[in-house]
Coordinates of C-alpha atoms in Angstrom, one line a residue:
Chain S
M1 CA 123.7 -88.9 199.5
E2 CA 125.4 -85.6 199.7
I3 CA 126.1 -84.0 203.0
K4 CA 125.1 -80.3 203.0
I5 CA 127.7 -78.1 204.8
T6 CA 127.4 -74.4 205.7
L7 CA 130.8 -72.6 205.7
P8 CA 132.7 -71.6 207.8
L9 CA 133.9 -75.1 208.5
T10 CA 134.1 -75.3 212.3
K11 CA 136.1 -78.0 214.0
D12 CA 133.0 -79.9 215.1
K13 CA 132.0 -80.2 211.4
V14 CA 135.5 -81.3 210.5
K15 CA 135.4 -84.2 212.9
E16 CA 132.2 -85.6 211.4
L17 CA 133.6 -85.8 207.8
K18 CA 135.0 -89.0 206.5
A19 CA 137.1 -89.8 203.4
G20 CA 134.7 -90.6 200.5
D21 CA 131.8 -88.4 201.7
S22 CA 130.2 -86.3 199.0
C23 CA 129.4 -82.8 200.2
L24 CA 127.8 -79.7 199.0
L25 CA 129.3 -76.5 200.4
T26 CA 127.5 -73.3 200.9
G27 CA 128.9 -70.0 202.3
V28 CA 132.2 -68.2 202.0
M29 CA 135.5 -69.6 200.9
Y30 CA 138.8 -68.0 199.6
T31 CA 140.9 -68.7 196.6
G32 CA 144.6 -69.1 196.7
R33 CA 147.3 -70.8 194.7
D34 CA 151.0 -70.8 194.4
A35 CA 151.9 -67.1 194.5
A36 CA 149.3 -66.1 197.2
H37 CA 150.3 -69.0 199.4
K38 CA 153.9 -67.9 199.2
R39 CA 153.0 -64.4 200.3
L40 CA 150.9 -65.6 203.2
F41 CA 153.6 -68.0 204.3
D42 CA 156.3 -65.3 204.2
L43 CA 154.1 -63.1 206.4
I44 CA 153.6 -65.9 208.9
K45 CA 157.4 -66.5 209.0
E46 CA 158.0 -62.9 209.7
G47 CA 155.3 -62.8 212.4
K48 CA 153.2 -60.2 210.5
K49 CA 149.4 -59.8 210.3
L50 CA 147.7 -61.6 207.5
P51 CA 145.2 -59.8 205.1
L52 CA 142.4 -62.1 206.1
D53 CA 141.2 -64.2 209.0
I54 CA 142.4 -67.8 208.7
K55 CA 140.4 -69.3 211.6
D56 CA 137.9 -71.9 210.3
S57 CA 138.5 -70.8 206.7
T58 CA 138.3 -72.9 203.6
F59 CA 140.8 -72.3 200.8
Y60 CA 140.0 -73.3 197.2
F61 CA 143.2 -73.8 195.1
V62 CA 142.1 -72.1 191.9
G63 CA 143.1 -69.5 189.4
P64 CA 139.9 -68.7 187.5
T65 CA 139.7 -67.4 183.9
P66 CA 138.7 -63.7 183.6
K67 CA 134.9 -63.1 184.0
K68 CA 132.8 -61.6 181.3
E69 CA 130.2 -59.0 182.0
G70 CA 127.3 -60.4 183.9
E71 CA 129.2 -63.4 185.2
A72 CA 130.1 -64.0 188.8
I73 CA 133.4 -65.7 187.8
G74 CA 135.1 -67.3 184.8
S75 CA 135.9 -71.0 184.5
A76 CA 137.0 -72.1 188.0
G77 CA 138.1 -75.7 188.6
P78 CA 140.8 -76.9 191.1
T79 CA 144.5 -76.8 190.5
T80 CA 146.9 -79.5 191.6
S81 CA 147.3 -79.2 195.4
Y82 CA 150.8 -80.6 196.1
R83 CA 152.3 -77.3 195.1
M84 CA 150.7 -75.8 198.2
D85 CA 152.2 -78.6 200.5
A86 CA 155.1 -76.4 201.6
Y87 CA 152.7 -73.7 202.9
S88 CA 149.5 -75.6 204.0
P89 CA 150.8 -76.8 207.5
A90 CA 151.5 -73.2 208.6
L91 CA 147.9 -72.1 207.6
I92 CA 146.4 -75.2 209.2
A93 CA 148.2 -74.3 212.4
L94 CA 146.6 -70.9 212.3
G95 CA 143.1 -72.5 212.1
Q96 CA 142.5 -73.2 208.4
T97 CA 140.0 -76.1 208.4
G98 CA 139.3 -76.7 204.8
M99 CA 141.2 -77.0 201.5
I100 CA 139.8 -77.8 198.1
G101 CA 142.0 -78.9 195.2
K102 CA 142.9 -82.1 193.4
G103 CA 145.7 -84.6 193.6
K104 CA 147.9 -85.9 196.4
R105 CA 149.1 -84.2 199.6
N106 CA 152.4 -85.0 201.5
D107 CA 152.8 -86.4 205.0
D108 CA 153.5 -83.0 206.6
V109 CA 150.1 -81.7 205.4
I110 CA 148.3 -84.8 206.6
K111 CA 150.1 -84.7 209.9
A112 CA 149.0 -81.1 210.4
M113 CA 145.4 -82.0 209.4
K114 CA 145.3 -84.7 212.0
K115 CA 146.9 -82.5 214.7
Y116 CA 144.8 -79.4 214.3
G117 CA 141.7 -80.8 212.6
A118 CA 141.3 -80.0 208.9
V119 CA 139.8 -81.6 205.8
Y120 CA 141.1 -81.9 202.3
F121 CA 138.3 -81.9 199.7
G122 CA 138.6 -82.8 196.0
A123 CA 136.7 -80.9 193.3
I124 CA 136.6 -82.4 189.8
G125 CA 139.6 -81.3 187.9
G126 CA 139.0 -80.0 184.4
C127 CA 135.4 -79.1 185.1
G128 CA 135.8 -75.4 185.6
A129 CA 132.8 -74.4 183.5
L130 CA 130.5 -76.7 185.5
L131 CA 131.9 -75.7 189.0
S132 CA 131.7 -72.0 188.2
K133 CA 127.9 -72.4 188.2
C134 CA 127.9 -72.9 192.0
I135 CA 130.0 -69.7 192.6
K136 CA 127.5 -66.8 193.0
R137 CA 129.9 -63.9 193.9
S138 CA 133.6 -63.3 193.6
E139 CA 135.7 -60.3 194.7
V140 CA 139.4 -59.7 195.3
V141 CA 140.3 -59.3 198.9
A142 CA 144.1 -59.4 198.7
Y143 CA 147.1 -59.2 196.3
E144 CA 145.2 -57.8 193.3
D145 CA 148.5 -57.4 191.5
L146 CA 148.6 -61.2 191.2
G147 CA 145.7 -61.2 188.7
T148 CA 144.2 -64.7 188.6
E149 CA 146.4 -65.7 191.6
A150 CA 145.0 -62.9 193.8
I151 CA 143.0 -64.0 196.9
H152 CA 139.3 -63.8 196.0
R153 CA 136.4 -64.1 198.4
L154 CA 133.9 -66.5 196.9
E155 CA 130.2 -67.0 197.9
V156 CA 129.3 -70.5 196.8
E157 CA 126.0 -72.5 196.8
N158 CA 125.9 -76.2 196.9
F159 CA 129.5 -76.4 195.6
P160 CA 130.2 -80.2 195.0
V161 CA 133.3 -81.7 196.6
V162 CA 134.4 -85.1 197.9
V163 CA 136.3 -85.6 201.2
V164 CA 139.6 -87.0 199.9
I165 CA 141.6 -86.9 203.2
D166 CA 139.8 -86.6 206.5
S167 CA 141.0 -85.3 209.8
Y168 CA 141.9 -88.9 210.9
G169 CA 144.2 -89.4 207.9
N170 CA 142.0 -91.7 205.9
N171 CA 142.7 -91.2 202.2
L172 CA 140.2 -91.8 199.3
Y173 CA 143.1 -92.0 196.8
E174 CA 144.2 -95.2 198.6
T175 CA 140.9 -96.6 199.7
G176 CA 139.0 -95.9 196.4
K177 CA 141.6 -97.6 194.2
K178 CA 141.8 -100.5 196.6
A179 CA 138.0 -101.0 196.7
Y180 CA 137.9 -101.0 192.9
L181 CA 140.7 -103.5 192.5
E182 CA 139.2 -105.8 195.1
S183 CA 135.9 -105.7 193.3
L184 CA 137.7 -107.1 190.3
K185 CA 139.0 -110.0 192.3
E186 CA 135.6 -110.8 193.7
E187 CA 134.3 -111.1 190.1
K188 CA 136.9 -113.7 189.3
Chain G
M1 CA 155.9 -68.4 145.2
R2 CA 152.7 -67.8 147.1
E3 CA 152.5 -64.6 149.2
L4 CA 150.8 -64.7 152.6
S5 CA 150.4 -61.8 155.0
A6 CA 151.4 -62.2 158.6
E7 CA 148.1 -60.6 159.6
I8 CA 146.2 -63.6 158.2
I9 CA 148.4 -65.8 160.4
A10 CA 147.7 -63.7 163.5
N11 CA 143.9 -63.7 162.9
T12 CA 143.9 -67.5 162.4
V13 CA 145.9 -68.1 165.6
K14 CA 143.6 -65.8 167.5
R15 CA 140.5 -67.7 166.3
L16 CA 142.1 -71.1 167.1
C17 CA 143.1 -70.1 170.6
I18 CA 139.5 -69.3 171.4
E19 CA 138.0 -72.3 169.6
A20 CA 140.5 -74.8 171.2
N21 CA 139.6 -73.6 174.7
L22 CA 135.8 -73.7 174.3
R23 CA 135.3 -76.8 172.3
L24 CA 136.8 -80.2 173.1
P25 CA 137.8 -82.1 169.9
K26 CA 135.4 -84.8 168.6
D27 CA 138.0 -87.6 169.1
I28 CA 138.4 -86.8 172.8
K29 CA 134.7 -86.5 173.4
A30 CA 134.2 -89.9 171.7
C31 CA 136.8 -91.5 174.0
I32 CA 135.1 -90.0 177.1
E33 CA 131.6 -91.0 176.0
N34 CA 132.8 -94.5 175.2
S35 CA 134.5 -94.7 178.7
F36 CA 131.2 -93.5 180.3
D37 CA 129.4 -96.4 178.6
T38 CA 132.0 -99.1 179.6
E39 CA 133.1 -97.9 183.1
P40 CA 132.0 -100.6 185.6
W41 CA 132.7 -98.6 188.8
A42 CA 129.7 -96.4 189.8
G43 CA 131.7 -93.5 191.3
A44 CA 133.9 -93.4 188.3
K45 CA 131.0 -93.4 185.9
D46 CA 129.5 -90.5 187.8
I47 CA 132.6 -88.4 187.4
L48 CA 132.8 -89.2 183.7
G49 CA 129.2 -88.0 183.5
K50 CA 130.2 -84.7 185.2
I51 CA 133.0 -84.3 182.7
I52 CA 130.6 -84.7 179.8
E53 CA 128.3 -82.2 181.4
N54 CA 131.2 -79.8 181.8
Y55 CA 132.3 -79.7 178.2
T56 CA 128.7 -79.4 177.1
I57 CA 128.3 -76.3 179.3
A58 CA 131.6 -74.9 178.0
E59 CA 130.5 -75.3 174.4
N60 CA 126.9 -73.9 174.9
E61 CA 127.8 -71.0 177.2
L62 CA 131.2 -70.2 175.5
K63 CA 133.1 -70.6 178.8
P64 CA 136.5 -72.2 178.9
I65 CA 136.3 -76.0 179.4
C66 CA 139.1 -75.7 182.1
Q67 CA 140.4 -72.6 183.9
D68 CA 143.9 -73.7 182.9
T69 CA 143.7 -72.4 179.3
G70 CA 147.3 -73.5 179.0
A71 CA 150.6 -72.6 177.4
A72 CA 149.8 -71.9 173.8
C73 CA 151.6 -74.6 171.9
V74 CA 151.6 -73.8 168.2
F75 CA 152.8 -76.3 165.6
V76 CA 153.3 -74.7 162.2
K77 CA 154.0 -76.6 159.0
I78 CA 155.2 -74.1 156.4
G79 CA 155.2 -75.0 152.7
Q80 CA 158.5 -74.1 151.2
D81 CA 156.7 -72.3 148.4
V82 CA 155.1 -69.8 150.7
H83 CA 156.5 -66.4 151.4
I84 CA 155.3 -64.7 154.6
N85 CA 155.0 -60.9 154.4
G86 CA 156.0 -59.8 157.9
N87 CA 157.4 -61.4 161.0
L88 CA 155.9 -64.9 161.4
T89 CA 156.8 -65.4 165.0
D90 CA 155.5 -61.9 166.0
A91 CA 152.3 -62.7 164.1
I92 CA 151.7 -65.9 166.0
N93 CA 152.4 -64.2 169.4
E94 CA 150.0 -61.3 168.3
G95 CA 147.3 -63.9 167.6
V96 CA 147.8 -65.5 171.0
R97 CA 147.8 -62.1 172.7
Q98 CA 144.5 -61.2 171.0
G99 CA 142.9 -64.6 171.4
Y100 CA 143.6 -64.9 175.1
K101 CA 142.3 -61.3 175.7
E102 CA 139.1 -61.5 173.5
G103 CA 138.3 -65.0 174.5
F104 CA 138.5 -64.2 178.3
L105 CA 141.2 -66.9 178.6
R106 CA 143.6 -67.1 181.5
K107 CA 147.0 -65.7 181.1
S108 CA 149.3 -68.3 182.6
I109 CA 152.8 -67.5 181.3
V110 CA 155.5 -65.9 183.5
N111 CA 158.4 -63.9 182.1
D112 CA 161.2 -66.0 183.7
P113 CA 161.2 -69.3 185.5
I114 CA 162.8 -67.9 188.6
E115 CA 161.6 -64.2 188.6
R116 CA 158.1 -65.3 187.8
I117 CA 156.2 -62.1 186.7
N118 CA 153.1 -62.8 184.6
T119 CA 153.5 -61.5 181.1
G120 CA 149.8 -60.6 181.1
D121 CA 148.9 -61.8 177.7
N122 CA 149.9 -65.5 177.7
T123 CA 152.9 -64.9 175.4
P124 CA 155.3 -66.1 174.3
A125 CA 153.7 -69.0 172.5
M126 CA 155.6 -72.3 172.5
I127 CA 156.2 -72.6 168.7
Y128 CA 157.5 -75.4 166.6
Y129 CA 158.2 -74.9 162.9
D130 CA 158.4 -77.6 160.3
I131 CA 159.3 -76.9 156.7
V132 CA 157.3 -79.1 154.3
E133 CA 156.6 -79.3 150.6
G134 CA 153.9 -77.1 148.9
D135 CA 152.5 -73.7 149.3
K136 CA 150.2 -74.1 152.3
V137 CA 150.6 -73.2 156.0
E138 CA 149.1 -75.6 158.5
I139 CA 148.6 -74.3 162.1
T140 CA 147.8 -76.6 165.0
L141 CA 146.9 -74.9 168.3
A142 CA 147.2 -77.1 171.4
P143 CA 146.8 -75.2 174.7
K144 CA 148.6 -77.3 177.3
G145 CA 147.6 -77.3 180.9
F146 CA 150.4 -77.7 183.5
G147 CA 148.8 -80.0 186.1
S148 CA 149.4 -82.8 183.6
E149 CA 152.6 -81.3 182.1
N150 CA 154.2 -81.4 185.5
M151 CA 153.7 -85.2 185.7
S152 CA 155.6 -85.8 182.4
R153 CA 159.0 -87.5 182.4
I154 CA 161.9 -88.5 180.2
K155 CA 164.4 -91.2 180.6
M156 CA 167.5 -92.3 178.7
L157 CA 167.1 -96.1 178.7
K158 CA 169.8 -98.5 177.7
P159 CA 169.3 -100.5 174.5
S160 CA 169.3 -103.7 176.6
D161 CA 166.3 -102.4 178.5
S162 CA 164.3 -103.0 175.3
V163 CA 160.6 -102.8 175.0
E164 CA 160.0 -104.1 178.5
G165 CA 162.0 -101.1 179.9
V166 CA 159.8 -98.8 177.8
I167 CA 156.6 -100.4 179.1
D168 CA 157.8 -100.2 182.8
F169 CA 158.8 -96.6 182.5
V170 CA 155.5 -95.5 180.9
V171 CA 153.3 -97.4 183.4
D172 CA 155.4 -96.2 186.3
T173 CA 155.1 -92.6 185.2
V174 CA 151.3 -92.9 185.1
M175 CA 151.2 -94.7 188.5
K176 CA 153.4 -92.1 190.2
A177 CA 151.3 -89.3 188.7
G178 CA 148.2 -90.9 190.2
S179 CA 145.4 -88.3 190.8
N180 CA 147.5 -85.3 190.1
P181 CA 147.1 -84.8 186.3
C182 CA 143.3 -85.0 186.3
P183 CA 142.7 -88.5 185.1
P184 CA 141.3 -89.8 182.8
I185 CA 144.4 -88.9 180.9
V186 CA 145.8 -89.1 177.3
V187 CA 149.4 -90.4 177.3
G188 CA 151.8 -89.2 174.6
V189 CA 154.9 -91.4 174.3
G190 CA 158.0 -90.5 172.4
I191 CA 160.6 -93.3 171.7
G192 CA 163.9 -92.7 170.0
G193 CA 165.7 -89.7 168.6
T194 CA 167.9 -87.6 170.9
F195 CA 167.0 -86.3 174.4
D196 CA 165.2 -83.2 173.0
K197 CA 163.7 -84.9 169.9
C198 CA 162.2 -87.6 172.1
A199 CA 160.4 -85.0 174.3
Y200 CA 159.1 -83.4 171.2
L201 CA 157.8 -86.7 169.9
A202 CA 155.8 -87.2 173.1
K203 CA 154.2 -83.8 172.8
K204 CA 153.5 -84.5 169.1
A205 CA 151.9 -87.8 170.0
L206 CA 149.2 -85.8 171.9
L207 CA 148.2 -84.1 168.7
R208 CA 147.3 -87.3 167.0
E209 CA 143.6 -88.3 167.1
A210 CA 143.0 -90.2 170.3
Q211 CA 141.2 -93.0 168.5
S212 CA 143.8 -93.4 165.8
E213 CA 146.6 -95.9 166.0
N214 CA 150.3 -95.8 165.1
P215 CA 150.6 -96.9 161.4
V216 CA 153.3 -99.5 162.4
P217 CA 151.5 -102.6 163.6
Y218 CA 154.1 -103.3 166.2
Y219 CA 153.6 -99.9 167.8
A220 CA 149.8 -100.0 167.5
E221 CA 150.0 -103.2 169.5
L222 CA 152.3 -101.5 172.0
E223 CA 149.8 -98.7 172.4
R224 CA 147.1 -101.3 173.2
T225 CA 149.3 -103.1 175.6
L226 CA 150.2 -99.9 177.5
L227 CA 146.5 -98.7 177.6
N228 CA 145.5 -102.1 179.1
K229 CA 148.2 -102.0 181.7
I230 CA 147.5 -98.4 182.6
N231 CA 143.7 -99.1 182.9
A232 CA 144.5 -102.1 185.2
L233 CA 146.1 -99.8 187.7
G234 CA 142.8 -98.9 189.3
I235 CA 143.5 -95.1 189.6
G236 CA 140.3 -94.2 187.8
P237 CA 138.8 -90.8 187.0
Q238 CA 140.2 -88.2 189.4
G239 CA 142.1 -90.9 191.3
F240 CA 139.0 -92.1 193.2
G241 CA 139.3 -95.6 191.8
G242 CA 137.9 -97.1 188.6
K243 CA 138.9 -98.5 185.2
T244 CA 139.2 -95.4 183.2
T245 CA 142.6 -94.0 184.1
A246 CA 143.6 -93.3 180.5
L247 CA 141.5 -92.5 177.4
A248 CA 144.3 -93.3 174.9
V249 CA 148.0 -94.0 174.5
N250 CA 149.7 -92.5 171.4
I251 CA 153.2 -93.5 170.5
E252 CA 155.5 -91.6 168.1
T253 CA 158.9 -92.9 167.2
M254 CA 162.1 -92.1 165.2
P255 CA 165.5 -93.6 164.6
T256 CA 168.0 -93.2 167.4
H257 CA 171.7 -93.8 168.3
I258 CA 173.3 -97.2 168.6
A259 CA 174.0 -96.4 172.3
G260 CA 170.5 -95.1 173.3
L261 CA 166.8 -95.8 173.9
P262 CA 165.3 -92.5 174.9
V263 CA 161.7 -92.6 176.2
A264 CA 159.5 -89.5 177.0
V265 CA 156.0 -89.5 178.5
N266 CA 154.0 -86.4 178.1
I267 CA 150.8 -86.6 180.0
N268 CA 147.6 -84.7 179.2
C269 CA 144.4 -84.5 181.2
H270 CA 140.9 -85.3 179.8
V271 CA 140.9 -81.7 178.4
T272 CA 143.2 -82.6 175.6
R273 CA 142.8 -79.7 173.2
H274 CA 144.0 -79.4 169.7
V275 CA 142.6 -77.6 166.7
K276 CA 144.1 -77.4 163.2
E277 CA 143.6 -75.1 160.2
V278 CA 145.2 -75.0 156.8
I279 CA 145.8 -71.6 155.1

């Protein structure tokens, strides 16, 4: 059964989520990928103010296709998350509680998630047309010059994700594979 | 000598860019639907169902299957009896420019690997020319996403590593990639040639119909062996566990040097796009 979550993702909600949980997210999240993350990270390093409030925020690693007239957004599936690994710990330290992407994260990110309390969700990669249906509004809030890589504020309804890594460090990429392989042994 | 205007080439490329990004090829669909029927792990089957739902929406609502509408890889076979009126490379890039604009496709190309400023129109295309017999021009458009491209590898094996070394390298590449390239994947393998030719073979292997097999029985058997080994890894769709890690393994080979055994692995996600037209 899916767990319905209303964003922002507060720390008490973070603590309840476990790797493998299927969730439907409703509320506001922000897009960001390589170029936007680098800019945010550089501002943090320089001790400057960020263009948006990071506390309890959820970032969706995505660079959508251009929207047509009448559409809220174009195709919008997750991009591979490890490219954000260099920047995520600094954002988590500032209070970011949710990240949505696909693929592995490194130890530094997982350490920060455990220390400060954050969740890494997976959305289905390569399903941008399907996922776009859950995005009801999209507007650029920072770095418009980056085009698809600009930070967009998204309003989502029942956006489907799976908890891949929880705030305790449990990892579905390890447990899911293990459970499947063990099920084969049992058959034999 | 047949005369062909560059404008026809540009218009064809434009149309193919849009078509490739909205409609998944039949062979890939068939592989995914077959995997959906045979996948034993419930969670994995559920994801495969969502993947089918996604490409159905894309086709019906004319929305790109994936937001990474790729680097425009263009494979051109030019008959030696055709004369193109105009600049062929410019025409292909013009087709990409128009196709990515009119099709509302994402522009994902930066001007320089270090400076990294978006060119704004997805050009330049990644073009391969091949001169062949006849008076036709065959254009294959294969938009290539980079989540999977980034997981690709090449290795110069020693002849003594033999076929076992090839198998180990391919399986290890897929295992290390894990969830990153959006499994289930299509695996293009190049064996032989030189360093550069080998990488090209791996990319070319991704153009071959996913359900076809290498015409050489030995390599067809190797394709089956690799697919079985990869699908025994347990990575599964999206890396959440399951049987369906790869939809197909395609191998392309060519002669090589007495001192070498180059192997390249080009990984593609389940959105393996390719569309061909002969002019």
